[in-house]
Short mmCIF file of N, CA, C and O in Angstrom, two decimals:
data_model
loop_
_atom_site.label_atom_id
_atom_site.label_comp_id
_atom_site.label_asym_id
_atom_site.label_seq_id
_atom_site.Cartn_x
_atom_site.Cartn_y
_atom_site.Cartn_z
N MET D 198 16.86 -0.50 30.21
CA MET D 198 15.29 -0.85 30.38
C MET D 198 14.53 -0.50 29.23
O MET D 198 14.93 0.37 28.77
N VAL D 199 13.67 -1.37 28.93
CA VAL D 199 12.86 -1.34 27.84
C VAL D 199 11.62 -0.45 28.19
O VAL D 199 10.99 -1.24 29.38
N ALA D 200 11.06 0.05 27.35
CA ALA D 200 9.88 1.21 27.72
C ALA D 200 8.66 0.38 27.68
O ALA D 200 8.59 -0.86 26.97
N ASP D 201 7.98 0.38 28.67
CA ASP D 201 6.33 -0.33 28.62
C ASP D 201 5.82 0.16 27.05
O ASP D 201 5.84 1.46 26.80
N PRO D 202 5.20 -0.73 26.65
CA PRO D 202 4.58 -0.48 24.81
C PRO D 202 3.51 0.61 25.27
O PRO D 202 3.16 1.23 24.05
N VAL D 203 3.02 0.72 26.18
CA VAL D 203 1.88 1.36 26.35
C VAL D 203 1.99 2.81 26.56
O VAL D 203 1.41 3.65 26.23
N GLU D 204 3.32 2.86 27.07
CA GLU D 204 3.60 4.60 27.78
C GLU D 204 4.82 5.03 26.57
O GLU D 204 4.92 6.17 26.37
N ARG D 205 4.82 4.40 25.52
CA ARG D 205 6.06 4.63 24.47
C ARG D 205 4.97 5.83 23.54
O ARG D 205 3.80 5.29 23.28
N GLU D 206 5.72 6.51 22.85
CA GLU D 206 4.87 7.15 21.79
C GLU D 206 5.23 6.34 20.61
O GLU D 206 6.08 5.67 20.45
N PRO D 207 4.02 6.45 19.57
CA PRO D 207 4.34 5.85 18.41
C PRO D 207 5.35 6.01 17.77
O PRO D 207 5.86 7.52 17.47
N SER D 208 5.88 5.57 16.72
CA SER D 208 6.97 5.72 15.81
C SER D 208 6.37 6.43 14.98
O SER D 208 5.15 6.65 14.36
N LYS D 209 7.14 7.02 13.80
CA LYS D 209 6.89 7.78 12.75
C LYS D 209 6.24 6.72 11.70
O LYS D 209 5.30 7.05 11.02
N ARG D 210 6.47 5.32 11.52
CA ARG D 210 6.41 4.39 10.75
C ARG D 210 4.76 4.36 11.17
O ARG D 210 3.67 4.02 10.39
N GLU D 211 4.67 4.24 12.49
CA GLU D 211 3.19 3.83 13.01
C GLU D 211 2.15 4.97 12.77
O GLU D 211 1.10 4.66 12.65
N LEU D 212 2.83 6.21 12.92
CA LEU D 212 1.77 7.35 13.01
C LEU D 212 1.57 7.46 11.19
O LEU D 212 0.52 7.71 10.90
N ALA D 213 2.36 7.10 10.35
CA ALA D 213 2.01 7.07 8.85
C ALA D 213 1.09 5.75 8.57
O ALA D 213 0.05 6.21 7.86
N ALA D 214 0.97 4.74 9.53
CA ALA D 214 0.42 3.75 9.08
C ALA D 214 -1.41 4.38 9.59
O ALA D 214 -2.30 4.27 9.12
N ILE D 215 -1.23 4.79 10.78
CA ILE D 215 -2.44 5.31 11.03
C ILE D 215 -3.31 6.39 10.44
O ILE D 215 -4.24 6.71 9.89
N GLU D 216 -1.99 7.08 9.80
CA GLU D 216 -2.72 8.42 8.84
C GLU D 216 -2.91 7.65 7.76
O GLU D 216 -4.20 8.37 7.09
N ALA D 217 -2.36 6.67 7.11
CA ALA D 217 -3.26 6.07 6.06
C ALA D 217 -4.27 5.37 5.94
O ALA D 217 -5.28 5.33 5.22
N GLU D 218 -4.74 4.91 7.44
CA GLU D 218 -6.08 4.21 7.71
C GLU D 218 -7.30 5.43 7.90
O GLU D 218 -8.34 4.69 8.04
N TRP D 219 -6.76 6.17 8.12
CA TRP D 219 -7.56 7.30 8.93
C TRP D 219 -9.00 7.29 7.95
O TRP D 219 -10.01 7.56 8.77
N PRO D 220 -8.95 7.75 6.87
CA PRO D 220 -10.32 7.46 5.87
C PRO D 220 -11.32 6.42 6.52
O PRO D 220 -12.40 6.65 6.55
N LEU D 221 -10.87 5.16 6.32
CA LEU D 221 -11.48 4.25 6.90
C LEU D 221 -12.10 4.26 8.14
O LEU D 221 -12.91 3.71 8.49
N ILE D 222 -11.10 4.69 9.11
CA ILE D 222 -11.25 4.99 10.49
C ILE D 222 -12.58 5.66 10.67
O ILE D 222 -13.78 5.80 11.45
N ALA D 223 -12.38 7.13 9.99
CA ALA D 223 -13.61 7.89 9.86
C ALA D 223 -14.63 7.57 9.11
O ALA D 223 -15.80 7.71 10.07
N ALA D 224 -14.98 6.60 8.30
CA ALA D 224 -16.03 6.03 7.67
C ALA D 224 -16.81 5.16 8.86
O ALA D 224 -18.15 5.17 8.99
N GLU D 225 -15.85 4.56 9.50
CA GLU D 225 -16.51 3.54 10.38
C GLU D 225 -17.06 4.19 11.72
O GLU D 225 -17.95 4.03 12.30
N LEU D 226 -16.40 5.47 12.00
CA LEU D 226 -16.95 6.25 13.09
C LEU D 226 -18.18 6.81 12.42
O LEU D 226 -19.21 7.09 13.36
N ALA D 227 -18.30 7.36 11.23
CA ALA D 227 -19.86 7.63 10.53
C ALA D 227 -20.85 6.68 10.92
O ALA D 227 -22.09 6.73 11.15
N ILE D 228 -20.48 5.25 10.76
CA ILE D 228 -21.54 4.31 10.87
C ILE D 228 -21.78 4.30 12.34
O ILE D 228 -22.99 4.25 12.57
N VAL D 229 -20.99 4.23 13.14
CA VAL D 229 -21.30 4.22 14.73
C VAL D 229 -22.19 5.45 15.15
O VAL D 229 -23.33 5.23 15.71
N ASP D 230 -21.83 6.69 14.46
CA ASP D 230 -22.80 7.85 14.91
C ASP D 230 -24.34 7.54 14.36
O ASP D 230 -25.24 8.19 14.85
N ALA D 231 -24.38 7.12 13.04
CA ALA D 231 -25.52 6.78 12.53
C ALA D 231 -26.40 5.82 12.96
O ALA D 231 -27.44 5.86 13.38
N GLU D 232 -25.46 4.39 13.66
CA GLU D 232 -26.48 3.81 14.24
C GLU D 232 -26.78 4.39 15.91
O GLU D 232 -28.10 3.86 16.00
N VAL D 233 -26.06 5.00 16.16
CA VAL D 233 -26.65 5.83 17.68
C VAL D 233 -27.89 6.38 17.02
O VAL D 233 -28.85 6.61 17.87
N ALA D 234 -27.64 7.50 16.23
CA ALA D 234 -29.05 8.00 15.77
C ALA D 234 -30.41 7.11 15.23
O ALA D 234 -31.41 7.67 15.69
N VAL D 235 -30.03 5.97 14.70
CA VAL D 235 -31.11 5.28 14.47
C VAL D 235 -31.65 4.62 15.72
O VAL D 235 -32.92 4.43 16.37
N ALA D 236 -30.78 4.02 16.99
CA ALA D 236 -31.03 3.70 18.01
C ALA D 236 -32.10 4.95 18.90
O ALA D 236 -32.78 4.05 19.65
N ALA D 237 -31.91 6.02 18.74
CA ALA D 237 -32.32 6.86 19.61
C ALA D 237 -33.57 7.39 18.79
O ALA D 237 -34.18 8.31 19.30
N GLY D 238 -34.12 6.65 17.88
CA GLY D 238 -35.34 7.11 17.23
C GLY D 238 -35.09 7.82 16.10
O GLY D 238 -36.15 8.99 16.01
N GLY D 239 -34.25 8.00 15.48
CA GLY D 239 -34.06 9.21 14.46
C GLY D 239 -34.73 8.72 13.23
O GLY D 239 -34.69 9.81 12.38
N GLY D 240 -35.55 7.91 12.98
CA GLY D 240 -36.41 7.90 12.13
C GLY D 240 -35.72 7.60 10.63
O GLY D 240 -34.65 6.79 10.45
N GLN D 241 -36.72 7.81 9.66
CA GLN D 241 -36.15 7.52 8.27
C GLN D 241 -34.80 8.37 7.75
O GLN D 241 -33.82 7.74 7.07
N LEU D 242 -34.49 9.24 8.18
CA LEU D 242 -33.49 10.11 7.98
C LEU D 242 -32.12 9.49 8.50
O LEU D 242 -30.90 9.28 8.06
N ALA D 243 -32.36 9.01 9.77
CA ALA D 243 -31.31 8.32 10.60
C ALA D 243 -30.96 6.95 9.79
O ALA D 243 -29.69 6.64 9.30
N ALA D 244 -31.83 6.39 9.31
CA ALA D 244 -31.78 5.14 8.60
C ALA D 244 -31.20 5.55 7.17
O ALA D 244 -30.11 4.39 6.89
N ARG D 245 -31.43 6.50 6.54
CA ARG D 245 -30.75 6.65 5.23
C ARG D 245 -29.28 6.96 5.45
O ARG D 245 -28.55 6.74 4.70
N ARG D 246 -28.91 7.67 6.56
CA ARG D 246 -27.56 8.30 6.88
C ARG D 246 -26.80 6.92 7.24
O ARG D 246 -25.65 7.02 6.86
N LEU D 247 -27.47 6.13 7.96
CA LEU D 247 -26.92 4.81 8.12
C LEU D 247 -26.43 3.97 6.61
O LEU D 247 -25.08 3.32 6.97
N ALA D 248 -27.34 3.72 5.97
CA ALA D 248 -27.11 3.03 4.95
C ALA D 248 -26.08 3.93 4.01
O ALA D 248 -25.27 3.03 3.38
N ALA D 249 -26.08 5.03 4.19
CA ALA D 249 -25.17 5.79 3.25
C ALA D 249 -23.85 5.80 3.76
O ALA D 249 -22.41 5.48 3.20
N ALA D 250 -23.66 5.65 5.36
CA ALA D 250 -22.51 5.76 5.82
C ALA D 250 -21.75 4.02 5.47
O ALA D 250 -20.58 4.06 5.40
N ARG D 251 -22.50 2.90 5.59
CA ARG D 251 -22.19 1.93 5.23
C ARG D 251 -21.46 1.79 4.02
O ARG D 251 -20.61 1.09 3.70
N ARG D 252 -22.29 2.41 3.07
CA ARG D 252 -21.92 2.10 1.73
C ARG D 252 -20.49 2.89 1.66
O ARG D 252 -19.60 2.21 0.87
N SER D 253 -20.53 4.21 2.21
CA SER D 253 -19.03 4.49 2.05
C SER D 253 -17.84 3.88 2.61
O SER D 253 -16.87 3.68 2.10
N ALA D 254 -18.38 3.26 3.89
CA ALA D 254 -16.97 2.34 4.45
C ALA D 254 -16.85 1.21 3.43
O ALA D 254 -15.65 0.92 3.42
N ALA D 255 -17.99 0.85 2.97
CA ALA D 255 -17.54 -0.44 2.13
C ALA D 255 -16.81 -0.18 0.90
O ALA D 255 -15.93 -0.72 0.58
N ARG D 256 -17.02 1.04 0.28
CA ARG D 256 -16.12 1.44 -0.80
C ARG D 256 -14.58 1.62 -0.48
O ARG D 256 -14.06 1.29 -1.10
N LEU D 257 -14.56 2.34 0.65
CA LEU D 257 -13.14 2.43 1.29
C LEU D 257 -12.40 1.18 1.36
O LEU D 257 -11.41 1.13 1.06
N ALA D 258 -13.06 0.43 2.13
CA ALA D 258 -12.36 -0.77 2.50
C ALA D 258 -12.34 -2.07 1.47
O ALA D 258 -10.99 -2.24 1.19
N ALA D 259 -13.04 -1.73 0.24
CA ALA D 259 -12.67 -2.48 -0.89
C ALA D 259 -11.53 -1.90 -1.37
O ALA D 259 -10.73 -2.80 -1.99
N GLY D 260 -11.16 -0.68 -1.51
CA GLY D 260 -9.91 -0.37 -1.85
C GLY D 260 -8.61 -0.13 -1.08
O GLY D 260 -7.62 0.46 -1.19
N PHE D 261 -8.88 -0.60 0.32
CA PHE D 261 -7.72 -0.54 1.45
C PHE D 261 -7.00 -1.39 1.44
O PHE D 261 -7.37 -2.47 1.55
N GLU D 262 -5.95 -0.97 1.58
CA GLU D 262 -4.70 -2.40 1.42
C GLU D 262 -3.78 -1.65 2.81
O GLU D 262 -3.18 -0.67 2.78
N PRO D 263 -4.00 -2.34 3.99
CA PRO D 263 -3.17 -1.90 5.10
C PRO D 263 -1.86 -1.91 4.89
O PRO D 263 -1.14 -2.65 4.11
N ALA D 264 -0.97 -1.19 5.82
CA ALA D 264 0.12 -0.90 5.43
C ALA D 264 1.11 -2.10 5.85
O ALA D 264 0.69 -2.88 6.69
N ARG D 265 2.19 -2.50 5.12
CA ARG D 265 2.83 -3.84 5.43
C ARG D 265 4.44 -3.35 6.01
O ARG D 265 5.39 -3.46 5.18
N PRO D 266 4.38 -3.11 7.13
CA PRO D 266 5.78 -2.64 7.85
C PRO D 266 6.91 -3.69 7.81
O PRO D 266 8.08 -3.33 7.89
N ASN D 267 6.54 -4.58 7.70
CA ASN D 267 7.44 -5.73 7.59
C ASN D 267 8.10 -6.18 6.63
O ASN D 267 8.78 -7.21 6.85
N ARG D 268 7.87 -5.68 5.58
CA ARG D 268 8.34 -6.18 4.12
C ARG D 268 9.81 -5.44 4.21
O ARG D 268 10.32 -4.44 4.86
N SER D 269 10.90 -6.30 3.59
CA SER D 269 12.11 -6.02 3.78
C SER D 269 12.38 -4.97 2.65
O SER D 269 11.50 -4.73 1.63
N ARG D 270 13.70 -4.00 2.52
CA ARG D 270 13.81 -2.86 1.58
C ARG D 270 13.77 -3.58 0.21
O ARG D 270 13.43 -3.10 -0.56
N ARG D 271 14.44 -4.80 0.22
CA ARG D 271 14.44 -5.23 -1.33
C ARG D 271 13.08 -5.74 -1.79
O ARG D 271 12.92 -5.25 -3.08
N ALA D 272 12.20 -6.30 -1.13
CA ALA D 272 10.85 -6.43 -1.38
C ALA D 272 10.03 -5.15 -1.68
O ALA D 272 9.26 -5.07 -2.76
N ARG D 273 10.07 -4.23 -0.85
CA ARG D 273 9.79 -2.88 -1.49
C ARG D 273 10.11 -2.15 -2.60
O ARG D 273 9.35 -1.79 -3.44
N ARG D 274 11.45 -2.48 -2.81
CA ARG D 274 12.12 -1.91 -4.15
C ARG D 274 11.62 -2.62 -5.28
O ARG D 274 11.57 -2.26 -6.38
N LEU D 275 11.20 -4.08 -5.11
CA LEU D 275 10.98 -4.72 -6.16
C LEU D 275 9.49 -4.80 -6.32
O LEU D 275 8.83 -5.44 -7.53
N GLY D 276 8.59 -4.51 -5.41
CA GLY D 276 7.09 -4.01 -5.37
C GLY D 276 6.50 -5.48 -4.90
O GLY D 276 5.42 -5.81 -5.01
N GLY D 277 7.40 -6.33 -4.31
CA GLY D 277 6.63 -7.81 -3.81
C GLY D 277 7.24 -8.04 -2.58
O GLY D 277 8.26 -7.58 -2.04
N ALA D 278 6.89 -9.32 -2.21
CA ALA D 278 7.78 -9.98 -1.20
C ALA D 278 8.87 -10.55 -1.64
O ALA D 278 9.11 -10.99 -2.78
N ALA D 279 9.99 -10.51 -0.68
CA ALA D 279 11.27 -11.17 -1.22
C ALA D 279 11.43 -12.47 -0.29
O ALA D 279 11.24 -12.46 0.88
#
């Protein structure tokens, strides 16, 4: 019987991919928090916080390369696609 994908635990590879993406995830959460503060009437400080959070996320996203779990061993060893 095949396990329901919703009920199974993530594999070590999946956990590693999440861990690698975590700085970008955290930066995006900071944007959401700042947007909430702006929407709640946080004023100029909240607006500056939002701008800083967006800059931080953009810097992280520019240097972020998502994990490519489907590359072959040969491609990983050679540093490219095979």
